[in-house]
mmCIF file of C-alpha atoms in Angstrom:
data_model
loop_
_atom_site.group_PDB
_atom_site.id
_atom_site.type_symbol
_atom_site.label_atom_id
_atom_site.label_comp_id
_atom_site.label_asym_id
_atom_site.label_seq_id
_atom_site.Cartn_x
_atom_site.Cartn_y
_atom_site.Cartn_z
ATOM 1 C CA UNK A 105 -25.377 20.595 -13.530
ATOM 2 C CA UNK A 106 -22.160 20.367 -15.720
ATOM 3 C CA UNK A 107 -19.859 21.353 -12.874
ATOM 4 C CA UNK A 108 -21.260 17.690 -10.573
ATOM 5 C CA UNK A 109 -21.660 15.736 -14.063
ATOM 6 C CA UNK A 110 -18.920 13.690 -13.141
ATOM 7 C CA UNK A 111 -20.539 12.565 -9.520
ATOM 8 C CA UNK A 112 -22.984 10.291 -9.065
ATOM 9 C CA UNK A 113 -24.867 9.156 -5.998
ATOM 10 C CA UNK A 114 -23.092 5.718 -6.170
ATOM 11 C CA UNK A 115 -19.989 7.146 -6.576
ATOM 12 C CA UNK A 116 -20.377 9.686 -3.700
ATOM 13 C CA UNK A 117 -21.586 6.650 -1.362
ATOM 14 C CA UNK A 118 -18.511 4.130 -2.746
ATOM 15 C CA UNK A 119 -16.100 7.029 -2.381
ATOM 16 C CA UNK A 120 -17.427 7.535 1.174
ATOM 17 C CA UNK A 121 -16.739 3.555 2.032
ATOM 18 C CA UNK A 122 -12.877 3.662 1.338
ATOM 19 C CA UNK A 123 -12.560 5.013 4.387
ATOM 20 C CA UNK A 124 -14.426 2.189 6.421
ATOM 21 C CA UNK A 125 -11.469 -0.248 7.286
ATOM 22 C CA UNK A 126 -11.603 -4.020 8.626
ATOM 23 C CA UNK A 127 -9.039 -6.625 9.574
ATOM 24 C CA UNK A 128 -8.521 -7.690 6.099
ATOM 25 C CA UNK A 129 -7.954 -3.579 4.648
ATOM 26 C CA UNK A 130 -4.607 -2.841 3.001
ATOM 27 C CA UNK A 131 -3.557 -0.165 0.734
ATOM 28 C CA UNK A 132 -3.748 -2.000 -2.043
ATOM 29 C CA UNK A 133 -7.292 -2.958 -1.629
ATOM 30 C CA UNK A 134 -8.177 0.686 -0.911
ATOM 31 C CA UNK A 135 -6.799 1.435 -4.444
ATOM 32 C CA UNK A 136 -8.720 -1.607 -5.582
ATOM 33 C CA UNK A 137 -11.840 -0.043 -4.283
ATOM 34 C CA UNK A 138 -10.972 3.625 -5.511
ATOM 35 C CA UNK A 139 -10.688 2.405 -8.817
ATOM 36 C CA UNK A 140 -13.522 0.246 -9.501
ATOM 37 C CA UNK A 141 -15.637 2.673 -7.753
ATOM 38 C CA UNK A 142 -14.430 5.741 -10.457
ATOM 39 C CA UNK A 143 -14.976 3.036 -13.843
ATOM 40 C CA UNK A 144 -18.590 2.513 -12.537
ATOM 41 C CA UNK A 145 -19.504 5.491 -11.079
ATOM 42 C CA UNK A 146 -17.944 8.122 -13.478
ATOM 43 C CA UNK A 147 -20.564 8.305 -16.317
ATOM 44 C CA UNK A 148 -18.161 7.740 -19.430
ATOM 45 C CA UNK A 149 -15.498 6.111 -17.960
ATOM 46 C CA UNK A 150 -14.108 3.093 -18.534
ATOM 47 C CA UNK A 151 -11.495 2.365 -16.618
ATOM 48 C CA UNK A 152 -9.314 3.921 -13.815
ATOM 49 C CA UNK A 153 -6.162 3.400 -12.264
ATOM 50 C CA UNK A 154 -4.602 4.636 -8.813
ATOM 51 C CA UNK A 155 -0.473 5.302 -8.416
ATOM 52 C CA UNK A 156 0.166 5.901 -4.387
ATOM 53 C CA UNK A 157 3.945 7.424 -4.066
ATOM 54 C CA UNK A 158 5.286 7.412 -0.245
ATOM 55 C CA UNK A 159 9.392 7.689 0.334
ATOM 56 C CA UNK A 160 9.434 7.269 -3.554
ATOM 57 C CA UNK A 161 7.837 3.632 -3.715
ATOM 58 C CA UNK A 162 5.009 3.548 -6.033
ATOM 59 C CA UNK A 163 2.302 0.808 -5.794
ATOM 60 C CA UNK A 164 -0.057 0.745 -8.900
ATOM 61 C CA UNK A 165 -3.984 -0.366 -9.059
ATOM 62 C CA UNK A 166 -6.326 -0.497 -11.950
ATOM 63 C CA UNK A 167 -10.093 -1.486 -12.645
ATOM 64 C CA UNK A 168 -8.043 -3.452 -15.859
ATOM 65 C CA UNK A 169 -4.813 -3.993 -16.316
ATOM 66 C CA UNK A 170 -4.087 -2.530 -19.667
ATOM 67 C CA UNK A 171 -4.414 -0.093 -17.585
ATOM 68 C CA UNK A 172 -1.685 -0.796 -15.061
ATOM 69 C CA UNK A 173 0.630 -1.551 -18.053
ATOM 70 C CA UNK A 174 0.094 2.038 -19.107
ATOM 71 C CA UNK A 175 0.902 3.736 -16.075
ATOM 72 C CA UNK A 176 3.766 2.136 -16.147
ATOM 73 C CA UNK A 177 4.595 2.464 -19.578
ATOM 74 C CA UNK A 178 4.616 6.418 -19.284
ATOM 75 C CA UNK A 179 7.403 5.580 -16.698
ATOM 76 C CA UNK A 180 9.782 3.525 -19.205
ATOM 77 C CA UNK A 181 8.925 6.167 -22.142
ATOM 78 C CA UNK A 182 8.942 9.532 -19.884
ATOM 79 C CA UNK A 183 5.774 11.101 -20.722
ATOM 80 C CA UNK A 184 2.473 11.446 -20.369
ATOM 81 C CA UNK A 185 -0.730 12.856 -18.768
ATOM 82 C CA UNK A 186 0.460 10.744 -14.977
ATOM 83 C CA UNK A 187 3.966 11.602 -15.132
ATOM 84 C CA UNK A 188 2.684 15.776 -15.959
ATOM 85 C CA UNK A 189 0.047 15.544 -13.352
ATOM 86 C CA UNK A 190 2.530 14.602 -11.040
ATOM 87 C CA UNK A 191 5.276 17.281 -11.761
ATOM 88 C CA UNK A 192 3.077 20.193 -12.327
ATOM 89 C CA UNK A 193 0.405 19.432 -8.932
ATOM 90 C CA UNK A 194 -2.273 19.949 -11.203
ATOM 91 C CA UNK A 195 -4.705 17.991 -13.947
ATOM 92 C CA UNK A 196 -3.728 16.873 -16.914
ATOM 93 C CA UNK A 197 -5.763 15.677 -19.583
ATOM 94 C CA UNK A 198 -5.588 14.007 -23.229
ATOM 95 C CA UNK A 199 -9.026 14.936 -25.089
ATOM 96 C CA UNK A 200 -8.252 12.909 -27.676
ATOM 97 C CA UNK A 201 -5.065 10.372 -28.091
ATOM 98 C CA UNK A 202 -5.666 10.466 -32.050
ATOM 99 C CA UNK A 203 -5.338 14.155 -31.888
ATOM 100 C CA UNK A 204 -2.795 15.122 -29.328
ATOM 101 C CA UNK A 205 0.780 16.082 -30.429
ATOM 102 C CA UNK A 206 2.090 16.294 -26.593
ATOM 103 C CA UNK A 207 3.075 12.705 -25.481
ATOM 104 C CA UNK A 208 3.133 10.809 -29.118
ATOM 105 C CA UNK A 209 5.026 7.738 -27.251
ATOM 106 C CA UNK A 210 1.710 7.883 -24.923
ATOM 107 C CA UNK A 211 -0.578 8.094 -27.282
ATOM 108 C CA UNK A 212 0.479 5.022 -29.463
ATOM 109 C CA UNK A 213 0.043 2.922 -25.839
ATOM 110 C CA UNK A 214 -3.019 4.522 -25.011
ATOM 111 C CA UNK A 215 -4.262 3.142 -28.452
ATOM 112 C CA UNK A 216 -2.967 0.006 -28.143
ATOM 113 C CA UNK A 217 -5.270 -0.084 -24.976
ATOM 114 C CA UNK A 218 -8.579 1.315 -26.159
ATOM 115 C CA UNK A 219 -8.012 4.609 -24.575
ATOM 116 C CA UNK A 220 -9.408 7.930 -26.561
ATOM 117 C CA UNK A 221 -9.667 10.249 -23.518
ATOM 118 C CA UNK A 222 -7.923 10.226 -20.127
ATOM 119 C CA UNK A 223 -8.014 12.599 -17.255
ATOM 120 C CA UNK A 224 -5.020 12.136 -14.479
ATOM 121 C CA UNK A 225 -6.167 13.925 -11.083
ATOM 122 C CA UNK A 226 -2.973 14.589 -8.571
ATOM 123 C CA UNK A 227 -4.508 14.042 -4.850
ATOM 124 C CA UNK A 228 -1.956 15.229 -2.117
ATOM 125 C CA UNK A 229 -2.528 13.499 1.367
ATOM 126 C CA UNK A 230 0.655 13.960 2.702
ATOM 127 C CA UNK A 231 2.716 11.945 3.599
ATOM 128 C CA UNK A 232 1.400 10.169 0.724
ATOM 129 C CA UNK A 233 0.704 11.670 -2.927
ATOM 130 C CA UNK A 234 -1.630 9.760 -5.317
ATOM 131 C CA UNK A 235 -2.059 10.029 -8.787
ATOM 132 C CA UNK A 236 -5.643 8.741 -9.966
ATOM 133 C CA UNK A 237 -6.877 8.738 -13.649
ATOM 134 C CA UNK A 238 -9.985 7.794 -15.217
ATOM 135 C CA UNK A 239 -9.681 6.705 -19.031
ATOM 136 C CA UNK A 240 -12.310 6.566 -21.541
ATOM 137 C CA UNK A 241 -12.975 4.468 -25.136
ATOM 138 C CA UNK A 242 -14.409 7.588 -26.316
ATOM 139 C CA UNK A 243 -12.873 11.108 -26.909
ATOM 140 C CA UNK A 244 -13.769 13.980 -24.786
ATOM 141 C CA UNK A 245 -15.415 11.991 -22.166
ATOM 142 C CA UNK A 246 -14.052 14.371 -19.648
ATOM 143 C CA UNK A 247 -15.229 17.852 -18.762
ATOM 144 C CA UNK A 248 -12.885 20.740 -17.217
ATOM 145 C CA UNK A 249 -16.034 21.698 -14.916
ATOM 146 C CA UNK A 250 -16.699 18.218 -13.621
ATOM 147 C CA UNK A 251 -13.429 17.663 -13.415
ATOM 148 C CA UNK A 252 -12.621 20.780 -10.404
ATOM 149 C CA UNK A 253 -15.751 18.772 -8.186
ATOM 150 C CA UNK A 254 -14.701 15.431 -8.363
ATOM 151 C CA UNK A 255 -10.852 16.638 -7.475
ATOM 152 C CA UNK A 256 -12.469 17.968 -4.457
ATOM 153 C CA UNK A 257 -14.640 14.461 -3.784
ATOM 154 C CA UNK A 258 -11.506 12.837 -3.732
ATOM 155 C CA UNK A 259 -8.824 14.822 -2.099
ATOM 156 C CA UNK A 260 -11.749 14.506 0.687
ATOM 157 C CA UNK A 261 -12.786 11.294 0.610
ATOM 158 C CA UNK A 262 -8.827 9.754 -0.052
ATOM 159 C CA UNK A 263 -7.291 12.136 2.795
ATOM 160 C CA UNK A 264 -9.975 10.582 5.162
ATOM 161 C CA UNK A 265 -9.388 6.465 3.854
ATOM 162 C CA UNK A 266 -5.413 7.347 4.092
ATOM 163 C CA UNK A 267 -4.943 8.832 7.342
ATOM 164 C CA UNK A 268 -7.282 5.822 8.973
ATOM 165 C CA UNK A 269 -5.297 3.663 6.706
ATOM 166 C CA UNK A 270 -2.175 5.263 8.326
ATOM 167 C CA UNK A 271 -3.950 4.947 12.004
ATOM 168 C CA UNK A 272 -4.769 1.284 11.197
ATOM 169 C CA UNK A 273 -1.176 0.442 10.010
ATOM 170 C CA UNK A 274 0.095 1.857 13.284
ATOM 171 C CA UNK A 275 -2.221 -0.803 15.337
ATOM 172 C CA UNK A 276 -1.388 -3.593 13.622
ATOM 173 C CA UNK A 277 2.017 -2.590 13.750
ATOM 174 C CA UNK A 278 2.149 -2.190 17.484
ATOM 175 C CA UNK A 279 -0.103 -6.056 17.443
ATOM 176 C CA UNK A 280 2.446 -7.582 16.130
ATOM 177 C CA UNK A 281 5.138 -6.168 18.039
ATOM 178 C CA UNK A 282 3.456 -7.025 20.975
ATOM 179 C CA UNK A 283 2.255 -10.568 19.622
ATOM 180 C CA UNK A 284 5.901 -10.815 18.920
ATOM 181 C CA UNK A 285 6.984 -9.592 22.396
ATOM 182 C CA UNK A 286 4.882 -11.909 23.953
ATOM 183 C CA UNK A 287 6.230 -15.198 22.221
ATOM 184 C CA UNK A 288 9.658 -14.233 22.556
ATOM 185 C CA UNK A 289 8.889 -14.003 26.506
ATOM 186 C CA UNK A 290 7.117 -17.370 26.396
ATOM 187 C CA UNK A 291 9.913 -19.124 24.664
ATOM 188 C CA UNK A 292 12.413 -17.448 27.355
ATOM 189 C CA UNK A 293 10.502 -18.250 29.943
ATOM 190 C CA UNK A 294 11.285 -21.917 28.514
ATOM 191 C CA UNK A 295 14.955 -21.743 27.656
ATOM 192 C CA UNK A 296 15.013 -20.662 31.705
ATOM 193 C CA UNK A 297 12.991 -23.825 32.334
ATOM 194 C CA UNK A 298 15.397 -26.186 31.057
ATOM 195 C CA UNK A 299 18.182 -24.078 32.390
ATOM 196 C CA UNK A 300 16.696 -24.670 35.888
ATOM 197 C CA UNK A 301 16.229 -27.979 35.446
ATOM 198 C CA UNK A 302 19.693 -29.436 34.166
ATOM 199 C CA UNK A 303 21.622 -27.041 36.735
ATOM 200 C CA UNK A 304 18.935 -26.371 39.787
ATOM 201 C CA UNK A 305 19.670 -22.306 39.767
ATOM 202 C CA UNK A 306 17.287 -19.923 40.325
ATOM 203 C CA UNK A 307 14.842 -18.257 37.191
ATOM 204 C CA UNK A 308 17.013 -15.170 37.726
ATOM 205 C CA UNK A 309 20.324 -16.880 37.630
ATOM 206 C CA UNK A 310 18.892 -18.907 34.200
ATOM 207 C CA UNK A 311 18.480 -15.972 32.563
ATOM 208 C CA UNK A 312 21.639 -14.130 33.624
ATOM 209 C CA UNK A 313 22.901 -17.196 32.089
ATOM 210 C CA UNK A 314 20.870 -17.017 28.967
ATOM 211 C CA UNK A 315 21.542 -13.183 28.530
ATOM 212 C CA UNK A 316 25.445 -13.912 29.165
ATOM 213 C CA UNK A 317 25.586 -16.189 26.132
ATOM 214 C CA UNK A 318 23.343 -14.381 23.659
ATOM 215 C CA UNK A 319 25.673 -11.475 24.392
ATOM 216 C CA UNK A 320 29.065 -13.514 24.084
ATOM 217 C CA UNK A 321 27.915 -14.642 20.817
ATOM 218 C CA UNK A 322 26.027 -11.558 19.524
ATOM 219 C CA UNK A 323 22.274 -12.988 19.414
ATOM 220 C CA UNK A 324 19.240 -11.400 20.708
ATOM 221 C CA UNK A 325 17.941 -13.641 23.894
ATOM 222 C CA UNK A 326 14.550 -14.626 22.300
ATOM 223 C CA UNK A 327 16.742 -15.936 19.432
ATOM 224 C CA UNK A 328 19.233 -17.975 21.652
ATOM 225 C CA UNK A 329 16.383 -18.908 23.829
ATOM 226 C CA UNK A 330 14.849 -20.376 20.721
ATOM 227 C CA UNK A 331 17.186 -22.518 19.219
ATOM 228 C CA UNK A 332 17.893 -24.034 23.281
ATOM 229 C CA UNK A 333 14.130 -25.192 23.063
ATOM 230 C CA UNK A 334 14.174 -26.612 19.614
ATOM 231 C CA UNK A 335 17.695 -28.210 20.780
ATOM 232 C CA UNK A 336 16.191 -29.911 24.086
ATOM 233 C CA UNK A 337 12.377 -30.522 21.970
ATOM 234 C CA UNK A 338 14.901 -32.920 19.345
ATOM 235 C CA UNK A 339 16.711 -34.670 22.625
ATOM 236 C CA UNK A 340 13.445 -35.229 24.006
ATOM 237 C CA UNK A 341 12.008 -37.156 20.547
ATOM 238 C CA UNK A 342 14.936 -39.193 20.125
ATOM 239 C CA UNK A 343 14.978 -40.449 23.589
#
């Protein structure tokens, strides 16, 4: 029993979730949902936070944000349980902020915030790495043995949400090149419009035209094709 104390069936079935995207999913709400799902489900814990490092960005998420503030904080002071989790690959843990000599700087703001206990889990789903911890109001919230199963849970459950996150990304990527793609056509197949109309050439002379300009003055078509039907949409309102 000690070794699964730290899962729960809610937890298990909210982990599971993160991985069920829809058109309003980001990354940030999957960190949302990672960490509210670890301050309810974890039995002691009281709040969690979520650090995801790609191309070294960071974006940080927290059930509270005292608890934001202290990620970061171990950034500006250069120590603590995130920042050793982090370099080392593996947990780190503070049993007791009152007690530990390691990261005094990190203790005094984990004080400040309510924190007694924290436990910082290192997930690696490459290409992205996240740092997760869970933080308690009460010392030694966090056992070694429950710890080793719920790393497992979530290097699971988080490699699953961020490679469909990374799959989604790429279609809604490729949407709105292509939504883009197809209003930069429409607006050219304008621009040749009016070009046919003041001269009377051809569609295929209009844009030889079009593309003849946009290169003499170093503008993408679509651009140049742009600004001709704003241009002739003004002429037509004042007259």
């Amino acid at each position: 029993m000690e070794s699964t104390a730290m899962i729960t069936p809610g937890l298990a079935r909210d982990l599971a979730t993160l991985g069920r995207l829809g058109e309003d999913t980001s990354t940030e709400s999957v960190l949302r949902g990672l960490t509210t799902a670890l301050a309810a489900g974890v039995p002691g814990c009281s709040g969690a936070s979520a650090e995801h490092w790609r191309d070294h960005r960071v974006l940080v998420s927290g059930s509270h944000s005292e608890l934001i503030m202290l990620v970061e904080g171990e950034r500006e002071v250069g120590e603590g349980p995130s920042i050793e989790a982090r370099k080392s690959g593996a947990r780190a843990s503070v049993a007791d902020v009152l007690t530990d000599s390691r990261w005094p700087r990190y203790d005094a703001m984990a004080t400040r915030c309510g924190v007694r206990s924290a436990l910082v889990v290192p997930i690696d789903v490459a290409p992205v790495e996240l740092v997760v911890g869970l933080y308690s109001v009460r010392p030694g919230a966090f056992s070694a043995q429950g710890a080793h199963s719920l790393t497992d849970m979530l290097t699971e459950q988080l490699g699953v949400a961020m490679a469909n996150m990374s799959e989604f990304e790429e279609v809604r990527t490729d949407a709105a090149q292509l939504q883009e793609a197809l209003a930069g056509r429409s607006v050219i197949d304008q621009a040749k419009g009016i070009i046919m109309q003041t001269s009377g050439c051809t569609a295929e002379a209009a844009f030889e035209e079009l593309r003849r300009i946009s290169q003499h003055h170093q503008v993408k078509v679509a651009d140049l094709a742009r600004l001709l039907v704003d241009e002739h949409q003004r002429k037509s309102r004042r007259s």
